mmCIF file of C-alpha atoms in Angstrom:
data_model
loop_
_atom_site.group_PDB
_atom_site.id
_atom_site.type_symbol
_atom_site.label_atom_id
_atom_site.label_comp_id
_atom_site.label_asym_id
_atom_site.label_seq_id
_atom_site.Cartn_x
_atom_site.Cartn_y
_atom_site.Cartn_z
ATOM 1 C CA MET A 1 48.564 105.359 122.284
ATOM 2 C CA LEU A 2 51.988 106.657 123.153
ATOM 3 C CA ARG A 3 51.857 109.032 120.256
ATOM 4 C CA ARG A 4 48.578 110.302 121.596
ATOM 5 C CA ASN A 5 49.762 110.907 124.974
ATOM 6 C CA MET A 6 52.771 112.800 123.659
ATOM 7 C CA THR A 7 50.683 115.025 121.721
ATOM 8 C CA GLN A 8 48.482 115.770 124.571
ATOM 9 C CA ALA A 9 51.482 116.486 126.706
ATOM 10 C CA ALA A 10 52.758 118.871 124.513
ATOM 11 C CA LEU A 11 49.478 120.727 124.453
ATOM 12 C CA VAL A 12 48.909 121.041 128.048
ATOM 13 C CA PRO A 13 51.380 121.709 130.866
ATOM 14 C CA ASP A 14 51.389 119.054 133.690
ATOM 15 C CA SER A 15 52.290 121.674 136.304
ATOM 16 C CA PRO A 16 50.753 125.067 135.618
ATOM 17 C CA THR A 17 52.420 128.069 136.756
ATOM 18 C CA LEU A 18 49.238 129.866 137.852
ATOM 19 C CA SER A 19 47.938 129.624 141.546
ATOM 20 C CA ARG A 20 44.387 128.064 141.998
ATOM 21 C CA GLY A 21 42.806 131.527 142.475
ATOM 22 C CA ALA A 22 44.413 132.967 139.356
ATOM 23 C CA VAL A 23 43.034 129.825 137.366
ATOM 24 C CA ALA A 24 39.461 130.604 138.864
ATOM 25 C CA LEU A 25 39.770 134.043 137.565
ATOM 26 C CA VAL A 26 41.015 133.101 134.262
ATOM 27 C CA LEU A 27 38.072 130.576 133.704
ATOM 28 C CA VAL A 28 35.577 133.018 135.052
ATOM 29 C CA ALA A 29 36.847 135.790 132.509
ATOM 30 C CA LEU A 30 36.416 133.214 129.653
ATOM 31 C CA ALA A 31 33.144 131.715 130.869
ATOM 32 C CA MET A 32 31.665 135.285 130.705
ATOM 33 C CA GLY A 33 32.411 135.393 127.053
ATOM 34 C CA GLY A 34 30.321 132.123 126.941
ATOM 35 C CA PHE A 35 27.660 133.684 128.886
ATOM 36 C CA ALA A 36 27.161 136.319 126.591
ATOM 37 C CA ILE A 37 27.256 133.988 123.533
ATOM 38 C CA GLY A 38 24.704 131.798 125.273
ATOM 39 C CA VAL A 39 22.311 134.672 125.847
ATOM 40 C CA THR A 40 22.504 135.885 122.298
ATOM 41 C CA GLU A 41 22.245 132.438 120.641
ATOM 42 C CA PHE A 42 19.434 131.102 122.857
ATOM 43 C CA ALA A 43 17.525 134.282 123.608
ATOM 44 C CA ALA A 44 17.224 135.065 119.854
ATOM 45 C CA MET A 45 15.249 131.762 119.349
ATOM 46 C CA SER A 46 13.163 132.402 122.627
ATOM 47 C CA ILE A 47 11.919 135.790 121.278
ATOM 48 C CA LEU A 48 11.575 134.656 117.705
ATOM 49 C CA PRO A 49 7.812 135.559 117.467
ATOM 50 C CA ASP A 50 8.553 138.980 119.031
ATOM 51 C CA PHE A 51 11.228 140.027 116.370
ATOM 52 C CA ALA A 52 9.101 138.309 113.830
ATOM 53 C CA ALA A 53 6.192 140.694 114.312
ATOM 54 C CA GLY A 54 8.663 143.429 114.715
ATOM 55 C CA LEU A 55 10.311 142.954 111.368
ATOM 56 C CA GLY A 56 7.035 142.226 109.591
ATOM 57 C CA VAL A 57 7.652 138.495 108.840
ATOM 58 C CA ASP A 58 6.274 134.913 109.744
ATOM 59 C CA ALA A 59 8.023 132.780 112.308
ATOM 60 C CA PRO A 60 9.469 130.255 109.750
ATOM 61 C CA THR A 61 10.782 133.189 107.847
ATOM 62 C CA ALA A 62 12.158 134.816 110.906
ATOM 63 C CA GLY A 63 13.978 131.511 111.535
ATOM 64 C CA HIS A 64 16.516 132.500 108.970
ATOM 65 C CA VAL A 65 17.812 135.214 111.011
ATOM 66 C CA ILE A 66 18.743 132.112 113.546
ATOM 67 C CA SER A 67 20.398 130.344 110.509
ATOM 68 C CA ALA A 68 22.101 133.587 109.313
ATOM 69 C CA TYR A 69 23.870 133.840 112.773
ATOM 70 C CA ALA A 70 24.928 130.027 112.683
ATOM 71 C CA ALA A 71 26.094 130.727 109.171
ATOM 72 C CA GLY A 72 28.359 133.470 110.415
ATOM 73 C CA VAL A 73 29.704 130.955 112.940
ATOM 74 C CA VAL A 74 30.521 128.557 110.300
ATOM 75 C CA VAL A 75 32.269 130.998 108.008
ATOM 76 C CA GLY A 76 34.055 132.988 110.811
ATOM 77 C CA ALA A 77 35.593 130.124 112.962
ATOM 78 C CA PRO A 78 38.167 128.950 110.388
ATOM 79 C CA ILE A 79 38.781 132.122 108.727
ATOM 80 C CA LEU A 80 39.494 134.094 111.981
ATOM 81 C CA ALA A 81 41.252 131.173 113.581
ATOM 82 C CA VAL A 82 43.692 130.914 110.568
ATOM 83 C CA LEU A 83 44.155 134.565 110.362
ATOM 84 C CA GLY A 84 44.985 134.830 114.176
ATOM 85 C CA ALA A 85 47.512 132.000 114.209
ATOM 86 C CA ARG A 86 50.536 134.426 114.821
ATOM 87 C CA LEU A 87 48.614 136.475 117.507
ATOM 88 C CA PRO A 88 48.819 135.965 121.228
ATOM 89 C CA ARG A 89 45.611 134.119 122.255
ATOM 90 C CA TRP A 90 44.559 136.729 124.879
ATOM 91 C CA GLN A 91 44.543 139.461 122.105
ATOM 92 C CA LEU A 92 42.545 137.309 119.967
ATOM 93 C CA LEU A 93 39.957 136.862 122.689
ATOM 94 C CA ILE A 94 39.651 140.754 123.129
ATOM 95 C CA GLY A 95 39.421 141.319 119.296
ATOM 96 C CA PHE A 96 36.664 138.540 118.870
ATOM 97 C CA MET A 97 34.610 139.881 121.768
ATOM 98 C CA ALA A 98 34.929 143.512 120.344
ATOM 99 C CA LEU A 99 33.415 142.240 116.859
ATOM 100 C CA PHE A 100 30.809 140.339 118.889
ATOM 101 C CA ALA A 101 29.678 143.641 120.616
ATOM 102 C CA VAL A 102 29.590 145.523 117.404
ATOM 103 C CA GLY A 103 27.432 142.820 115.612
ATOM 104 C CA ASN A 104 24.930 142.686 118.713
ATOM 105 C CA VAL A 105 24.483 146.358 119.097
ATOM 106 C CA ALA A 106 23.968 146.724 115.266
ATOM 107 C CA SER A 107 21.353 143.843 115.593
ATOM 108 C CA ALA A 108 19.524 146.032 118.293
ATOM 109 C CA LEU A 109 19.237 148.785 115.773
ATOM 110 C CA ALA A 110 18.494 146.695 112.466
ATOM 111 C CA PRO A 111 15.790 148.741 110.647
ATOM 112 C CA THR A 112 14.665 145.919 108.509
ATOM 113 C CA TYR A 113 14.471 142.150 108.305
ATOM 114 C CA HIS A 114 17.178 142.094 105.570
ATOM 115 C CA TRP A 115 19.452 144.130 107.544
ATOM 116 C CA MET A 116 18.811 141.989 110.503
ATOM 117 C CA LEU A 117 20.238 139.019 108.455
ATOM 118 C CA VAL A 118 23.385 140.935 107.643
ATOM 119 C CA PHE A 119 23.831 142.139 111.479
ATOM 120 C CA ARG A 120 23.142 138.379 112.951
ATOM 121 C CA PHE A 121 25.703 136.922 110.352
ATOM 122 C CA LEU A 122 28.206 139.674 111.397
ATOM 123 C CA SER A 123 27.484 138.709 115.168
ATOM 124 C CA GLY A 124 28.150 135.029 114.560
ATOM 125 C CA LEU A 125 31.460 135.404 112.895
ATOM 126 C CA PRO A 126 33.739 135.456 116.029
ATOM 127 C CA HIS A 127 31.457 132.925 118.074
ATOM 128 C CA GLY A 128 33.330 129.665 117.042
ATOM 129 C CA ALA A 129 36.768 131.155 117.113
ATOM 130 C CA TYR A 130 36.215 132.653 120.582
ATOM 131 C CA PHE A 131 35.133 129.436 122.094
ATOM 132 C CA GLY A 132 38.015 127.679 120.204
ATOM 133 C CA VAL A 133 40.715 130.041 121.582
ATOM 134 C CA ALA A 134 39.098 130.168 125.077
ATOM 135 C CA ALA A 135 39.080 126.343 125.317
ATOM 136 C CA LEU A 136 42.842 126.268 124.431
ATOM 137 C CA VAL A 137 43.504 128.850 127.063
ATOM 138 C CA ALA A 138 41.524 127.027 129.777
ATOM 139 C CA ALA A 139 43.331 123.740 129.053
ATOM 140 C CA SER A 140 46.600 125.356 129.190
ATOM 141 C CA VAL A 141 46.394 126.502 132.686
ATOM 142 C CA VAL A 142 45.278 123.312 134.242
ATOM 143 C CA PRO A 143 46.891 119.833 134.594
ATOM 144 C CA LEU A 144 46.231 117.359 131.637
ATOM 145 C CA HIS A 145 43.674 115.151 133.766
ATOM 146 C CA PHE A 146 41.478 118.351 134.520
ATOM 147 C CA ARG A 147 41.538 119.439 130.900
ATOM 148 C CA THR A 148 37.909 118.253 130.170
ATOM 149 C CA ARG A 149 36.477 119.830 133.060
ATOM 150 C CA ALA A 150 38.385 123.159 132.333
ATOM 151 C CA VAL A 151 36.954 123.367 128.985
ATOM 152 C CA SER A 152 33.408 122.361 130.189
ATOM 153 C CA THR A 153 33.619 125.342 132.401
ATOM 154 C CA ILE A 154 33.839 127.779 129.370
ATOM 155 C CA LEU A 155 30.891 126.042 128.033
ATOM 156 C CA MET A 156 29.139 126.308 131.413
ATOM 157 C CA GLY A 157 29.262 129.984 130.874
ATOM 158 C CA LEU A 158 26.915 129.369 127.800
ATOM 159 C CA THR A 159 24.483 126.998 129.668
ATOM 160 C CA VAL A 160 24.424 129.468 132.695
ATOM 161 C CA GLY A 161 23.326 132.055 130.014
ATOM 162 C CA THR A 162 20.366 129.773 128.991
ATOM 163 C CA VAL A 163 19.274 129.215 132.656
ATOM 164 C CA LEU A 164 19.547 132.649 133.894
ATOM 165 C CA GLY A 165 20.459 135.137 131.145
ATOM 166 C CA VAL A 166 17.677 134.018 128.564
ATOM 167 C CA PRO A 167 14.843 134.144 131.108
ATOM 168 C CA VAL A 168 15.829 137.606 132.376
ATOM 169 C CA VAL A 169 16.383 138.995 128.970
ATOM 170 C CA ASN A 170 13.023 137.524 128.046
ATOM 171 C CA ILE A 171 11.295 139.377 130.645
ATOM 172 C CA ILE A 172 13.043 142.663 129.884
ATOM 173 C CA SER A 173 12.381 142.048 126.038
ATOM 174 C CA HIS A 174 8.578 141.382 126.633
ATOM 175 C CA ALA A 175 8.244 144.541 128.774
ATOM 176 C CA HIS A 176 10.498 146.940 126.955
ATOM 177 C CA GLY A 177 10.928 145.539 123.395
ATOM 178 C CA TRP A 178 12.858 142.543 121.725
ATOM 179 C CA ARG A 179 15.836 145.129 120.709
ATOM 180 C CA TRP A 180 17.009 145.279 124.292
ATOM 181 C CA THR A 181 17.942 141.442 124.068
ATOM 182 C CA PHE A 182 20.872 142.392 121.574
ATOM 183 C CA ALA A 183 21.780 145.569 123.525
ATOM 184 C CA ILE A 184 22.299 143.793 126.841
ATOM 185 C CA VAL A 185 24.237 141.119 124.947
ATOM 186 C CA GLY A 186 26.517 144.030 123.387
ATOM 187 C CA LEU A 187 27.204 145.027 127.145
ATOM 188 C CA LEU A 188 27.945 141.659 128.244
ATOM 189 C CA ALA A 189 30.661 141.506 125.398
ATOM 190 C CA VAL A 190 32.336 144.643 126.567
ATOM 191 C CA THR A 191 32.385 143.162 130.254
ATOM 192 C CA THR A 192 34.136 140.109 128.794
ATOM 193 C CA MET A 193 36.654 142.390 127.122
ATOM 194 C CA ALA A 194 37.517 143.896 130.282
ATOM 195 C CA LEU A 195 37.774 140.669 132.305
ATOM 196 C CA VAL A 196 39.922 138.965 129.732
ATOM 197 C CA ALA A 197 42.525 141.945 129.607
ATOM 198 C CA LEU A 198 42.515 141.839 133.383
ATOM 199 C CA PHE A 199 42.892 138.056 134.042
ATOM 200 C CA ALA A 200 43.878 136.158 130.995
ATOM 201 C CA PRO A 201 47.599 134.919 130.801
ATOM 202 C CA ARG A 202 49.854 136.962 128.498
ATOM 203 C CA ASP A 203 51.462 134.016 126.964
ATOM 204 C CA PRO A 204 52.928 134.895 123.602
ATOM 205 C CA ALA A 205 52.024 133.174 120.288
ATOM 206 C CA HIS A 206 53.766 129.892 119.581
ATOM 207 C CA SER A 207 56.884 130.435 117.685
ATOM 208 C CA ASP A 208 56.016 127.785 115.067
ATOM 209 C CA ALA A 209 52.438 129.119 114.727
ATOM 210 C CA SER A 210 51.222 129.847 111.165
ATOM 211 C CA PRO A 211 48.075 129.805 108.998
ATOM 212 C CA LEU A 212 49.607 126.869 106.969
ATOM 213 C CA ARG A 213 50.290 124.749 110.099
ATOM 214 C CA GLU A 214 46.589 125.365 111.338
ATOM 215 C CA LEU A 215 45.325 124.301 107.921
ATOM 216 C CA GLY A 216 46.934 120.853 108.614
ATOM 217 C CA ALA A 217 44.024 120.069 110.754
ATOM 218 C CA LEU A 218 41.841 119.545 107.468
ATOM 219 C CA LYS A 219 44.010 116.583 106.388
ATOM 220 C CA ARG A 220 43.104 114.330 109.301
ATOM 221 C CA GLY A 221 40.089 112.234 108.575
ATOM 222 C CA GLN A 222 39.287 111.940 112.423
ATOM 223 C CA VAL A 223 38.964 115.639 112.745
ATOM 224 C CA TRP A 224 36.235 115.752 109.817
ATOM 225 C CA LEU A 225 34.498 112.599 111.505
ATOM 226 C CA THR A 226 34.314 114.436 114.819
ATOM 227 C CA LEU A 227 33.056 117.702 113.113
ATOM 228 C CA GLY A 228 30.434 115.717 111.294
ATOM 229 C CA VAL A 229 29.045 114.193 114.694
ATOM 230 C CA GLY A 230 28.173 117.684 115.821
ATOM 231 C CA ALA A 231 27.297 119.149 112.534
ATOM 232 C CA VAL A 232 24.488 116.558 112.254
ATOM 233 C CA GLY A 233 23.921 115.235 115.663
ATOM 234 C CA PHE A 234 23.455 118.546 117.418
ATOM 235 C CA GLY A 235 20.873 119.784 114.872
ATOM 236 C CA GLY A 236 17.940 118.007 116.570
ATOM 237 C CA MET A 237 18.224 120.232 119.566
ATOM 238 C CA PHE A 238 18.038 123.229 117.522
ATOM 239 C CA ALA A 239 15.311 122.101 115.433
ATOM 240 C CA VAL A 240 12.950 122.155 118.453
ATOM 241 C CA TYR A 241 14.337 124.941 120.266
ATOM 242 C CA ALA A 242 14.239 127.399 117.507
ATOM 243 C CA TYR A 243 10.469 127.025 117.530
ATOM 244 C CA LEU A 244 9.886 126.142 121.112
ATOM 245 C CA ALA A 245 8.214 129.649 121.827
ATOM 246 C CA SER A 246 5.880 129.259 119.087
ATOM 247 C CA THR A 247 5.033 125.649 120.043
ATOM 248 C CA LEU A 248 4.217 126.726 123.552
ATOM 249 C CA GLN A 249 1.972 129.369 122.132
ATOM 250 C CA ALA A 250 0.197 127.459 119.535
ATOM 251 C CA VAL A 251 0.112 123.835 121.061
ATOM 252 C CA THR A 252 0.720 124.026 124.921
ATOM 253 C CA GLY A 253 -1.288 127.278 125.330
ATOM 254 C CA ALA A 254 1.160 128.885 127.522
ATOM 255 C CA GLY A 255 1.065 132.562 128.071
ATOM 256 C CA SER A 256 4.293 134.865 127.802
ATOM 257 C CA ASP A 257 4.509 134.826 131.629
ATOM 258 C CA VAL A 258 5.332 130.955 131.462
ATOM 259 C CA MET A 259 7.695 130.969 128.609
ATOM 260 C CA PRO A 260 10.876 132.312 130.639
ATOM 261 C CA TRP A 261 10.419 129.294 132.981
ATOM 262 C CA VAL A 262 10.177 126.722 130.220
ATOM 263 C CA PHE A 263 13.477 128.254 128.800
ATOM 264 C CA ALA A 264 15.151 128.439 132.143
ATOM 265 C CA VAL A 265 14.264 124.536 132.550
ATOM 266 C CA PHE A 266 16.064 123.876 129.159
ATOM 267 C CA GLY A 267 18.975 125.938 130.314
ATOM 268 C CA VAL A 268 19.315 123.729 133.620
ATOM 269 C CA GLY A 269 19.163 120.639 131.377
ATOM 270 C CA MET A 270 22.059 122.069 129.361
ATOM 271 C CA PHE A 271 23.685 122.913 132.608
ATOM 272 C CA MET A 272 23.547 119.414 134.269
ATOM 273 C CA GLY A 273 24.180 117.781 130.689
ATOM 274 C CA ASN A 274 27.525 119.887 130.526
ATOM 275 C CA ILE A 275 28.514 118.457 133.980
ATOM 276 C CA LEU A 276 27.754 115.062 133.215
ATOM 277 C CA GLY A 277 29.142 115.130 129.723
ATOM 278 C CA ALA A 278 32.586 116.378 131.134
ATOM 279 C CA TRP A 279 32.377 113.521 133.812
ATOM 280 C CA ALA A 280 31.506 110.931 131.165
ATOM 281 C CA ALA A 281 34.275 112.079 128.847
ATOM 282 C CA ASP A 282 36.748 111.601 131.619
ATOM 283 C CA HIS A 283 35.708 108.146 132.323
ATOM 284 C CA MET A 284 34.330 106.835 129.056
ATOM 285 C CA GLY A 285 36.261 108.968 126.274
ATOM 286 C CA PHE A 286 34.653 109.533 123.154
ATOM 287 C CA LYS A 287 32.107 106.721 123.645
ATOM 288 C CA ALA A 288 30.242 109.236 125.749
ATOM 289 C CA ALA A 289 29.222 111.207 122.549
ATOM 290 C CA GLY A 290 27.449 108.147 121.372
ATOM 291 C CA VAL A 291 25.513 107.794 124.672
ATOM 292 C CA LEU A 292 24.379 111.502 124.504
ATOM 293 C CA LEU A 293 23.219 111.321 120.907
ATOM 294 C CA LEU A 294 20.918 108.309 121.697
ATOM 295 C CA TRP A 295 19.784 110.425 124.658
ATOM 296 C CA SER A 296 18.900 113.117 122.515
ATOM 297 C CA ALA A 297 16.956 111.129 120.065
ATOM 298 C CA ALA A 298 14.827 109.395 122.889
ATOM 299 C CA ALA A 299 14.027 112.748 124.489
ATOM 300 C CA LEU A 300 13.079 114.512 121.140
ATOM 301 C CA ALA A 301 10.871 111.433 120.342
ATOM 302 C CA LEU A 302 8.809 112.370 123.463
ATOM 303 C CA TYR A 303 8.256 115.882 122.669
ATOM 304 C CA PRO A 304 5.240 115.543 120.385
ATOM 305 C CA ILE A 305 3.514 113.573 123.241
ATOM 306 C CA ALA A 306 4.365 116.004 125.915
ATOM 307 C CA ALA A 307 3.828 119.487 124.056
ATOM 308 C CA PRO A 308 0.022 119.766 124.853
ATOM 309 C CA HIS A 309 0.659 119.402 128.520
ATOM 310 C CA LEU A 310 2.917 122.112 130.333
ATOM 311 C CA TRP A 311 4.467 120.165 133.133
ATOM 312 C CA ALA A 312 5.160 117.239 130.522
ATOM 313 C CA VAL A 313 6.617 119.503 128.050
ATOM 314 C CA MET A 314 8.876 121.090 130.795
ATOM 315 C CA ILE A 315 10.287 117.543 131.741
ATOM 316 C CA VAL A 316 10.992 116.879 128.119
ATOM 317 C CA VAL A 317 12.545 120.111 127.368
ATOM 318 C CA PHE A 318 14.898 119.434 130.422
ATOM 319 C CA LEU A 319 15.884 116.118 128.895
ATOM 320 C CA ILE A 320 16.589 117.612 125.456
ATOM 321 C CA GLY A 321 18.764 120.374 127.048
ATOM 322 C CA GLY A 322 20.850 117.661 128.572
ATOM 323 C CA GLY A 323 22.010 116.643 125.111
ATOM 324 C CA GLY A 324 24.112 119.858 125.382
ATOM 325 C CA GLY A 325 26.812 118.087 126.988
ATOM 326 C CA LEU A 326 28.080 116.833 123.626
ATOM 327 C CA GLY A 327 30.119 120.147 123.221
ATOM 328 C CA SER A 328 32.978 119.485 125.699
ATOM 329 C CA ILE A 329 33.246 115.912 124.690
ATOM 330 C CA LEU A 330 33.728 116.752 121.091
ATOM 331 C CA GLN A 331 36.066 119.750 122.044
ATOM 332 C CA THR A 332 38.523 117.536 123.994
ATOM 333 C CA ARG A 333 38.250 114.731 121.165
ATOM 334 C CA LEU A 334 39.416 117.463 118.732
ATOM 335 C CA MET A 335 42.303 118.218 120.941
ATOM 336 C CA ASP A 336 43.385 114.442 120.697
ATOM 337 C CA VAL A 337 42.934 114.190 116.981
ATOM 338 C CA ALA A 338 44.119 117.447 115.575
ATOM 339 C CA GLY A 339 47.894 117.303 116.269
ATOM 340 C CA ASP A 340 49.427 120.678 116.276
ATOM 341 C CA ALA A 341 46.683 122.204 114.389
ATOM 342 C CA GLN A 342 44.865 123.085 117.647
ATOM 343 C CA THR A 343 43.472 126.539 117.065
ATOM 344 C CA LEU A 344 41.695 125.625 113.858
ATOM 345 C CA ALA A 345 40.378 122.433 115.003
ATOM 346 C CA ALA A 346 38.977 124.027 118.550
ATOM 347 C CA ALA A 347 37.421 126.729 116.369
ATOM 348 C CA LEU A 348 35.847 124.245 113.859
ATOM 349 C CA ASN A 349 34.131 122.403 116.551
ATOM 350 C CA HIS A 350 31.508 125.489 116.908
ATOM 351 C CA SER A 351 31.386 125.810 113.315
ATOM 352 C CA ALA A 352 30.207 122.302 113.385
ATOM 353 C CA PHE A 353 27.804 123.088 116.197
ATOM 354 C CA ASN A 354 26.375 126.065 114.337
ATOM 355 C CA THR A 355 26.078 124.359 111.069
ATOM 356 C CA ALA A 356 23.494 121.998 113.325
ATOM 357 C CA ASN A 357 22.125 125.424 114.413
ATOM 358 C CA ALA A 358 21.688 126.304 110.879
ATOM 359 C CA ILE A 359 20.346 122.896 109.755
ATOM 360 C CA GLY A 360 18.092 122.230 112.476
ATOM 361 C CA PRO A 361 15.842 125.424 112.483
ATOM 362 C CA LEU A 362 15.907 125.259 108.480
ATOM 363 C CA LEU A 363 14.638 121.857 108.202
ATOM 364 C CA GLY A 364 12.327 122.222 111.232
ATOM 365 C CA GLY A 365 10.762 125.387 109.600
ATOM 366 C CA MET A 366 10.286 123.363 106.375
ATOM 367 C CA ALA A 367 8.535 120.743 108.163
ATOM 368 C CA ILE A 368 6.088 123.450 109.817
ATOM 369 C CA ALA A 369 5.647 125.186 106.423
ATOM 370 C CA ALA A 370 4.746 122.119 104.807
ATOM 371 C CA GLY A 371 1.981 121.698 107.174
ATOM 372 C CA TYR A 372 3.115 118.903 109.350
ATOM 373 C CA GLY A 373 2.581 121.040 112.645
ATOM 374 C CA TRP A 374 4.651 122.675 115.306
ATOM 375 C CA THR A 375 5.659 119.388 116.816
ATOM 376 C CA SER A 376 6.962 118.028 113.477
ATOM 377 C CA THR A 377 10.303 119.576 114.436
ATOM 378 C CA ALA A 378 11.035 116.575 117.048
ATOM 379 C CA TRP A 379 10.949 114.054 114.299
ATOM 380 C CA VAL A 380 13.294 116.222 112.342
ATOM 381 C CA GLY A 381 15.508 116.309 115.399
ATOM 382 C CA VAL A 382 15.156 112.347 115.961
ATOM 383 C CA GLY A 383 16.630 111.902 112.419
ATOM 384 C CA LEU A 384 19.427 114.478 112.834
ATOM 385 C CA SER A 385 20.425 113.038 116.209
ATOM 386 C CA LEU A 386 20.491 109.305 114.880
ATOM 387 C CA GLY A 387 22.208 110.587 111.714
ATOM 388 C CA GLY A 388 25.058 112.173 114.238
ATOM 389 C CA PHE A 389 25.152 108.697 115.820
ATOM 390 C CA VAL A 390 25.890 106.881 112.553
ATOM 391 C CA ILE A 391 28.783 109.313 112.134
ATOM 392 C CA PHE A 392 29.977 108.592 115.513
ATOM 393 C CA LEU A 393 30.110 104.884 114.999
ATOM 394 C CA VAL A 394 32.246 105.524 111.828
ATOM 395 C CA ALA A 395 34.595 107.771 113.828
ATOM 396 C CA TRP A 396 34.748 105.342 116.722
ATOM 397 C CA LEU A 397 35.219 102.123 114.699
ATOM 398 C CA THR A 398 37.869 103.559 112.428
ATOM 399 C CA GLY A 399 39.662 105.236 115.342
ATOM 400 C CA ARG A 400 39.860 102.023 117.100
ATOM 401 C CA ALA A 401 41.194 100.336 114.256
ATOM 402 C CA ARG A 402 43.753 102.896 113.801
ATOM 403 C CA THR A 403 44.864 102.616 117.321
ATOM 404 C CA THR A 404 45.101 98.720 117.444
ATOM 405 C CA THR A 405 47.165 98.783 114.278
#
């Protein structure tokens, strides 16, 4: 325990030098990037039927576009985190958002399905690295005991993106075409670059930082187990969300005027889950992850029953969104177990989540294509959530054993 506390104290200053107002501006700037990422990640799923028709493919095939973005996150997070180890974090954040802007504008102009796959992969490359570095910057400007809440603020930008950004972009896209979704995200990315340049602290890179030191995170078993919890357990939510619009059309009978409200309800669920997840992490530690995984499994099991009824499905979608609180819990867990390889470990958290974002829609699409129906994605989700819970148990029990010895 003493060793863990010493590690944490070395990572986060007990008495930040920034004023409370300056800290708030830093967090808002970082959260804007989360907002942009939340819009592109979740709005792309919500307009899946639109760009499927526009690119001349069916919905399960269009789901590969979602998986391509997720694959970009998985690949880009460790590579960019390691390559950028010697650069100041504020410069990294601006560079990541620049790449993100280019990828999304290119997606808006994609002429064919195959080019769309390429551009979504490019857009995903900076996603995990941005969140990882932003989480470290957020944690560095607050006292240690506010660390989880500061990290959750960055992720809250993503959840606000699902509550406000996704419905608004849905309305614009349905009125003017799906390509506007990605054009708007490009503009949000440029806005983030300006805010980070104005408000992020100009801390230099750590004198001992190096790609080799960052790679040291890969030697730690608890890092891999924590990443496994996210990679498998979060897949359940994405399995359902990726095909939610199609399910609302085919099973619920909802029109395009209703869909933005359903996605807003999901976003509210994520927003509340993020707040409660941060609170639970402060009071329960890593055990909060296990609670949220069981919550997700139970909520997903209700989805097939609720799907034919609009109000019922809105309640269940809210409950499924609540599982999004897992993000901040695992982010701070990685800060505890990664030692001095913080940047890579923090970025890999989002590789793990986007492994889930790739696995969930892929397995859900396979279930639909096999003829099991649109709501079969829920049973895929239940299996993934319970799989994540099993990995959590291994991580928790082995971590306790190591602490007691």
